[in-house]
XYZ file of C-alpha atoms in Angstrom:
477
model
C -127.983 6.663 -38.780
C -124.779 8.421 -37.717
C -123.810 10.992 -40.334
C -120.128 10.468 -39.476
C -120.321 6.671 -39.652
C -117.497 5.217 -41.764
C -118.793 2.444 -44.055
C -117.476 -0.167 -46.492
C -119.621 -2.178 -48.899
C -119.078 -5.890 -49.512
C -120.946 -7.661 -52.306
C -121.732 -11.323 -52.979
C -122.863 -11.933 -56.559
C -123.992 -15.555 -56.358
C -125.831 -17.883 -58.708
C -129.285 -16.854 -57.558
C -128.913 -13.288 -56.251
C -126.686 -10.347 -55.402
C -126.342 -9.541 -51.703
C -124.686 -6.380 -50.397
C -123.708 -5.527 -46.819
C -122.808 -2.149 -45.385
C -120.216 -2.738 -42.658
C -118.559 -0.639 -39.980
C -114.852 -1.233 -40.760
C -113.848 -0.628 -37.143
C -116.159 -3.166 -35.489
C -117.408 -5.420 -38.291
C -121.005 -4.587 -37.411
C -123.333 -5.140 -40.354
C -125.255 -1.883 -40.518
C -127.609 -2.828 -43.348
C -128.149 -5.357 -46.118
C -129.602 -5.304 -49.612
C -130.588 -8.080 -51.989
C -131.741 -8.449 -55.585
C -132.458 -11.700 -57.470
C -130.878 -13.116 -60.621
C -132.553 -15.074 -63.386
C -130.958 -18.394 -64.365
C -132.166 -20.063 -67.554
C -131.442 -23.339 -69.284
C -132.699 -26.879 -69.668
C -130.818 -30.136 -69.456
C -127.219 -29.326 -68.565
C -127.423 -25.641 -69.516
C -127.263 -22.922 -66.849
C -127.002 -19.352 -68.160
C -127.520 -15.744 -67.083
C -127.355 -12.343 -68.737
C -124.416 -10.430 -67.189
C -126.306 -7.143 -67.574
C -128.838 -8.328 -65.004
C -125.968 -8.955 -62.562
C -125.094 -5.274 -62.868
C -128.724 -4.278 -62.383
C -128.945 -6.532 -59.322
C -125.657 -5.115 -58.022
C -126.879 -1.523 -58.242
C -130.231 -2.426 -56.665
C -128.689 -4.395 -53.787
C -126.057 -1.738 -53.013
C -128.646 1.045 -53.116
C -130.964 -0.971 -50.848
C -128.417 -0.846 -48.008
C -129.102 2.879 -47.635
C -125.365 3.501 -47.158
C -124.158 3.517 -50.759
C -123.569 7.265 -50.925
C -121.370 7.146 -47.806
C -119.202 4.154 -48.722
C -115.448 4.633 -48.382
C -114.473 1.449 -50.292
C -116.096 -1.524 -51.996
C -115.261 -5.068 -53.134
C -117.090 -7.822 -55.011
C -117.043 -11.574 -54.349
C -118.643 -13.617 -57.115
C -119.580 -17.106 -58.232
C -116.530 -18.915 -59.577
C -115.809 -20.358 -63.018
C -118.557 -18.667 -65.050
C -117.635 -17.694 -68.621
C -118.372 -14.063 -69.532
C -117.340 -13.343 -73.121
C -117.695 -9.714 -74.263
C -117.296 -7.946 -77.590
C -115.223 -4.793 -78.089
C -118.145 -2.684 -76.829
C -118.414 -4.674 -73.582
C -121.567 -6.528 -74.641
C -121.970 -10.299 -74.165
C -121.433 -12.354 -77.308
C -123.283 -15.235 -75.627
C -125.169 -15.620 -72.331
C -122.802 -16.212 -69.419
C -122.260 -19.925 -68.802
C -122.455 -20.548 -65.046
C -120.291 -22.815 -62.906
C -123.020 -25.519 -62.795
C -123.493 -25.649 -66.578
C -122.454 -29.218 -67.445
C -122.667 -29.009 -71.262
C -118.886 -28.664 -71.392
C -118.263 -32.110 -69.866
C -117.053 -33.573 -73.219
C -114.655 -30.652 -73.684
C -113.311 -31.111 -70.139
C -112.709 -34.801 -70.818
C -110.979 -34.055 -74.126
C -108.744 -31.404 -72.586
C -107.831 -33.729 -69.725
C -106.884 -36.473 -72.167
C -104.869 -34.037 -74.284
C -102.426 -33.069 -71.506
C -103.001 -35.826 -68.962
C -104.298 -35.506 -65.420
C -100.861 -35.231 -63.820
C -99.788 -32.435 -66.172
C -102.987 -30.439 -65.584
C -102.511 -30.770 -61.817
C -98.852 -29.736 -62.081
C -99.554 -26.708 -64.252
C -102.801 -25.378 -62.754
C -103.278 -27.271 -59.483
C -106.495 -28.850 -60.771
C -107.846 -31.335 -63.284
C -110.540 -29.580 -65.334
C -114.174 -30.588 -65.010
C -117.247 -29.210 -66.768
C -117.319 -26.453 -64.136
C -113.996 -24.892 -65.155
C -113.899 -21.865 -67.436
C -111.381 -23.485 -69.781
C -113.888 -26.231 -70.633
C -116.698 -23.689 -71.134
C -114.528 -21.622 -73.477
C -113.711 -24.778 -75.449
C -117.459 -25.522 -75.660
C -118.207 -22.002 -76.897
C -115.510 -22.235 -79.598
C -116.880 -25.589 -80.742
C -120.609 -24.799 -80.686
C -120.645 -21.031 -81.356
C -117.375 -20.235 -83.148
C -118.709 -16.939 -84.506
C -119.438 -15.741 -80.942
C -116.021 -16.842 -79.690
C -114.358 -15.024 -82.599
C -116.125 -11.783 -81.587
C -114.996 -12.065 -77.950
C -112.607 -9.211 -77.202
C -112.618 -9.935 -73.443
C -113.026 -13.185 -71.498
C -113.880 -12.686 -67.850
C -115.337 -14.252 -64.712
C -118.531 -12.967 -63.068
C -116.707 -11.005 -60.350
C -114.329 -9.575 -62.982
C -117.312 -8.320 -64.965
C -118.835 -6.453 -62.020
C -115.501 -5.020 -60.877
C -114.914 -3.874 -64.450
C -118.299 -2.193 -64.600
C -117.301 -0.274 -61.465
C -113.777 0.720 -62.497
C -113.669 0.567 -66.279
C -110.592 -1.681 -66.046
C -110.262 -5.399 -66.840
C -108.955 -7.010 -63.649
C -109.214 -10.196 -61.640
C -107.409 -11.724 -58.642
C -105.335 -14.864 -58.139
C -108.115 -16.642 -56.225
C -110.778 -16.411 -58.910
C -108.224 -16.798 -61.730
C -107.134 -20.131 -60.249
C -110.564 -21.580 -61.055
C -110.304 -20.943 -64.780
C -107.997 -23.816 -65.703
C -105.580 -21.490 -67.540
C -103.861 -19.834 -64.572
C -100.932 -21.419 -62.739
C -98.549 -20.610 -59.931
C -96.674 -18.110 -62.108
C -99.624 -16.539 -63.934
C -101.486 -17.342 -67.129
C -100.318 -20.577 -68.769
C -99.527 -19.872 -72.432
C -99.478 -23.525 -73.475
C -102.983 -24.082 -72.167
C -104.219 -20.837 -73.689
C -102.752 -21.884 -77.047
C -104.499 -25.241 -76.640
C -107.906 -23.526 -76.469
C -107.201 -20.664 -78.872
C -107.091 -17.820 -76.376
C -104.474 -15.120 -75.845
C -103.667 -13.046 -72.786
C -104.746 -9.815 -74.498
C -108.340 -10.889 -73.950
C -107.827 -11.777 -70.277
C -107.950 -9.458 -67.236
C -104.901 -8.278 -65.332
C -104.331 -10.258 -62.114
C -104.223 -7.753 -59.238
C -101.940 -8.667 -56.345
C -103.503 -9.303 -52.899
C -104.087 -6.124 -50.937
C -104.032 -3.873 -53.976
C -106.911 -1.914 -55.482
C -108.398 -2.832 -58.849
C -109.169 0.811 -59.477
C -111.639 3.474 -58.393
C -115.395 3.762 -58.803
C -116.385 5.718 -61.883
C -119.716 7.474 -62.340
C -122.823 5.443 -63.140
C -123.344 3.456 -59.926
C -124.940 4.260 -56.548
C -121.452 4.508 -55.007
C -119.393 7.708 -54.720
C -117.102 8.194 -57.704
C -113.427 7.917 -56.830
C -113.611 5.541 -53.851
C -111.236 2.554 -54.088
C -112.394 -0.815 -55.387
C -110.560 -3.831 -53.956
C -109.526 -6.685 -56.236
C -112.454 -8.844 -55.152
C -112.306 -12.616 -55.580
C -114.281 -15.829 -56.089
C -117.024 -16.692 -53.648
C -115.182 -19.494 -51.852
C -112.057 -17.355 -51.464
C -114.186 -14.473 -50.168
C -115.872 -16.754 -47.610
C -112.438 -17.925 -46.418
C -111.493 -14.264 -45.923
C -114.831 -13.631 -44.223
C -114.022 -16.351 -41.676
C -110.482 -15.100 -41.134
C -109.255 -18.649 -41.687
C -105.959 -19.795 -40.224
C -104.116 -22.516 -42.201
C -105.490 -26.013 -41.650
C -108.933 -25.116 -40.266
C -111.539 -27.178 -42.181
C -114.722 -25.638 -43.566
C -117.850 -27.244 -45.002
C -120.267 -24.942 -46.807
C -123.832 -26.079 -47.483
C -125.573 -24.057 -50.165
C -126.748 -24.487 -53.755
C -123.419 -26.261 -54.100
C -121.528 -27.916 -51.283
C -117.861 -27.217 -50.660
C -115.170 -28.514 -48.327
C -111.972 -26.482 -48.098
C -109.153 -25.091 -45.967
C -106.513 -22.406 -46.311
C -103.131 -24.116 -46.637
C -99.489 -23.103 -46.880
C -98.682 -25.700 -49.536
C -99.765 -25.569 -53.181
C -102.145 -28.479 -53.892
C -101.933 -30.585 -57.053
C -104.331 -33.547 -56.939
C -104.200 -35.469 -60.199
C -107.259 -37.520 -59.167
C -109.292 -34.339 -59.600
C -111.136 -34.690 -56.296
C -109.425 -31.624 -54.828
C -109.233 -28.443 -56.882
C -105.937 -26.646 -56.252
C -107.236 -23.119 -55.939
C -105.265 -20.126 -54.747
C -106.715 -18.066 -51.930
C -107.053 -14.278 -52.053
C -104.160 -13.579 -49.683
C -101.128 -15.285 -51.210
C -101.725 -18.809 -49.898
C -103.779 -21.714 -51.240
C -107.321 -22.990 -50.929
C -107.643 -26.682 -51.836
C -111.336 -27.363 -52.280
C -113.774 -30.136 -53.111
C -117.127 -29.089 -54.544
C -120.428 -30.896 -55.115
C -123.148 -29.658 -57.459
C -125.997 -31.168 -55.416
C -126.495 -29.932 -51.891
C -129.367 -28.074 -50.213
C -131.525 -27.614 -53.329
C -131.256 -31.300 -54.197
C -132.284 -32.367 -50.688
C -135.141 -29.852 -50.687
C -136.316 -31.337 -53.984
C -136.370 -34.834 -52.477
C -138.314 -33.472 -49.489
C -140.856 -31.923 -51.873
C -141.243 -35.193 -53.793
C -141.878 -36.978 -50.489
C -144.321 -34.275 -49.372
C -142.333 -33.640 -46.195
C -140.825 -30.642 -44.475
C -137.063 -30.533 -45.055
C -136.422 -31.160 -41.350
C -138.737 -34.193 -41.077
C -136.028 -36.867 -41.101
C -136.106 -40.199 -39.293
C -133.195 -42.424 -38.235
C -132.609 -46.016 -39.266
C -133.258 -47.998 -42.405
C -130.990 -49.367 -45.113
C -131.845 -47.052 -48.006
C -129.076 -45.209 -49.834
C -129.822 -42.156 -51.950
C -127.335 -40.434 -54.222
C -129.140 -37.146 -55.013
C -127.081 -36.318 -58.118
C -129.987 -34.466 -59.728
C -127.812 -32.044 -61.740
C -124.939 -34.359 -62.605
C -122.075 -34.275 -60.114
C -118.636 -32.749 -59.781
C -117.336 -34.581 -56.675
C -117.203 -37.382 -57.588
C -116.675 -36.273 -61.200
C -119.847 -37.713 -62.751
C -121.318 -34.964 -64.969
C -123.834 -37.351 -66.553
C -125.155 -38.742 -63.263
C -128.756 -38.589 -62.087
C -130.386 -39.381 -58.767
C -130.259 -42.974 -57.559
C -132.152 -44.811 -54.803
C -130.949 -48.216 -53.584
C -131.848 -50.499 -50.686
C -135.577 -49.731 -50.469
C -137.549 -52.104 -48.191
C -141.225 -52.586 -47.188
C -140.510 -50.986 -43.826
C -138.561 -47.989 -45.197
C -140.242 -44.760 -44.096
C -140.407 -41.423 -45.949
C -138.392 -39.839 -43.141
C -135.632 -42.421 -43.603
C -135.574 -41.714 -47.344
C -135.172 -38.019 -46.628
C -132.337 -38.731 -44.189
C -130.717 -40.875 -46.882
C -130.802 -37.855 -49.211
C -129.024 -35.745 -46.580
C -126.445 -38.504 -46.115
C -125.855 -38.834 -49.860
C -125.366 -35.090 -50.292
C -122.968 -34.752 -47.346
C -120.932 -37.908 -47.912
C -118.637 -36.708 -50.703
C -117.838 -33.452 -48.917
C -116.918 -35.115 -45.652
C -114.836 -37.881 -47.205
C -112.878 -35.206 -49.115
C -111.868 -33.215 -46.023
C -108.725 -35.203 -45.256
C -107.718 -35.049 -48.933
C -108.143 -31.260 -48.863
C -105.708 -30.933 -45.970
C -103.261 -33.548 -47.271
C -102.947 -32.025 -50.726
C -102.346 -28.622 -49.149
C -99.530 -29.990 -47.009
C -101.434 -29.626 -43.731
C -101.705 -32.360 -41.109
C -105.062 -34.052 -40.544
C -106.859 -32.459 -37.637
C -109.733 -33.170 -35.296
C -110.494 -29.465 -34.981
C -114.204 -28.644 -35.166
C -115.569 -28.227 -38.671
C -116.709 -24.689 -39.424
C -120.169 -25.246 -40.916
C -121.447 -22.378 -43.061
C -123.996 -21.653 -45.781
C -127.777 -21.712 -45.707
C -127.921 -25.389 -44.784
C -125.742 -24.875 -41.706
C -128.746 -23.359 -39.908
C -130.774 -26.560 -40.257
C -130.678 -29.121 -37.446
C -130.951 -32.017 -39.913
C -127.834 -30.817 -41.758
C -125.939 -30.184 -38.517
C -126.736 -33.656 -37.182
C -125.899 -35.321 -40.517
C -122.457 -33.708 -40.641
C -121.718 -34.628 -37.014
C -122.931 -38.217 -37.470
C -121.042 -38.903 -40.709
C -117.843 -37.136 -39.636
C -117.754 -38.019 -35.947
C -116.472 -34.474 -35.337
C -117.604 -31.386 -33.493
C -119.158 -28.586 -35.522
C -118.867 -24.841 -34.989
C -121.560 -22.527 -36.342
C -120.267 -19.012 -37.003
C -122.822 -16.384 -35.991
C -121.826 -14.163 -38.886
C -123.976 -14.545 -41.976
C -123.281 -13.548 -45.593
C -119.637 -14.559 -45.278
C -118.836 -13.975 -48.955
C -120.033 -10.370 -48.697
C -118.209 -9.999 -45.365
C -115.002 -11.266 -46.952
C -115.388 -8.664 -49.677
C -116.019 -6.049 -46.990
C -112.805 -7.155 -45.264
C -110.942 -6.638 -48.567
C -112.421 -3.148 -48.844
C -111.463 -2.409 -45.222
C -107.902 -3.540 -45.874
C -107.557 -0.819 -48.506
C -108.419 1.770 -45.845
C -106.399 0.389 -42.910
C -103.483 -1.448 -44.533
C -104.454 -4.714 -42.793
C -104.632 -8.123 -44.437
C -108.327 -8.958 -45.031
C -108.147 -12.178 -42.973
C -106.714 -10.150 -40.081
C -109.632 -7.758 -40.411
C -112.120 -10.648 -40.182
C -110.366 -12.115 -37.141
C -110.537 -8.692 -35.509
C -114.255 -8.678 -36.235
C -114.705 -12.165 -34.684
C -116.644 -13.491 -37.664
C -115.979 -17.190 -36.950
C -117.261 -17.038 -33.368
C -120.381 -19.085 -32.670
C -121.918 -22.119 -30.939
C -119.914 -25.354 -30.756
C -121.867 -28.599 -31.194
C -120.391 -31.773 -29.704
C -119.535 -34.674 -32.024
C -121.839 -37.657 -32.533
C -120.630 -41.267 -32.878
C -119.445 -41.818 -36.452
C -122.006 -43.871 -38.408
C -119.682 -46.399 -40.011
C -122.539 -48.540 -41.346
C -124.078 -45.654 -43.284
C -120.671 -44.631 -44.631
C -119.968 -48.190 -45.799
C -123.359 -48.431 -47.551
C -122.781 -45.138 -49.324
C -119.271 -46.034 -50.471
C -120.357 -49.466 -51.710
C -123.392 -48.124 -53.587
C -121.355 -45.388 -55.242
C -118.685 -47.879 -56.327
C -121.218 -50.244 -57.871
C -123.289 -47.502 -59.500
C -120.466 -45.684 -61.282
C -121.009 -47.551 -64.561
C -124.586 -46.218 -64.646
C -123.315 -42.646 -64.407
C -120.445 -42.637 -66.881
C -122.402 -41.989 -70.100
C -125.058 -39.431 -71.009
C -128.664 -40.457 -70.378
C -130.143 -40.951 -73.835
C -133.561 -39.935 -72.485
C -132.449 -36.681 -70.854
């Protein structure tokens, strides 16, 4: 370990764990990593965590890098949408509701009906679903009004951690754009009035490239070093890739996402594409699915097969909507199997689960670009996330898209994007420029496979015919 080594720390506080990377800001070399798990609780549609454990995981992960005491700057990327409501002492009035908590589906539907889909898209860029913070806040007010009344601060997960570091209530435009109450010109007073919330309880939106504050005592990091604004996890990953406008990305993790940085502000009233802002002053239209790698792994476990043990052929269609679904917007959905035959093999069923999980993401790619004002492109898809390392996922994406796939060698892209933000505070560079200088998107290029039109047609037809089964809550679950 070089005693003169300059270091920045980038943090990814995700659904399941906090990951920290210590990075050389000159070269982008990851010098060390640290990780600490989170606990997620809840049954049915509930998904909750205690924010205090995020802070404990943050301190453990940062300390585990071995470079915390030499860090020159730090930034946090965090899971989007989660509702963190705190009292006037900074303590949670209710467990944090996570992005994949679907209990607020009725509130999302009611809010959408109240203003109309077109008006929501015009004002905020998105039509709210159960994932959005605005719907979760409405749920909290309806089901726990005494807790909502005690909330002196309403934050997102990355806001909470940044605030624990700095003592200030801040956010950034990227993460704020996933709340449902932030628009092109800042917080939307009409929407806030609609859900009984005022701006005094919301964090200040820090402009791109500016610091949120400085580290105060009480963490493993040196007091006084600058803390970048941080951002939501998808925005941080876009920074970590150094994305140029129009380059498509598919991320395969607990959730699946398809997105691109665009120059135009998206506003899709169908709700398929969320009109997020990016962390640099542009836009990040994005489609997100709730069921991705974990859902497919669950199907593999039920079949008693290794996750890679897929087989081609067959006519089975599987929609692995085990946790409800966001794209398409079917919060009450459950898994569905159709087209089973005597000669269907377990390996074909597993491949059908991969196809069902990937289908919505890939069909949304052109919409992502179109709503952001970018031309459709045949550029290779940047495939990231834990699933991107699996051959079965790689082949599924190539076969259903008919496009080449590039696999960035860099891992932990959310944490790297945060590290690029921290580096920008030291060098004056834009974070995406930092990532391009580091070469984070470089990696193997896989040739396209012939597009499987028959599988795509079966999936589209099954989804169309099954929608009526998914539109109401399951009375048994």
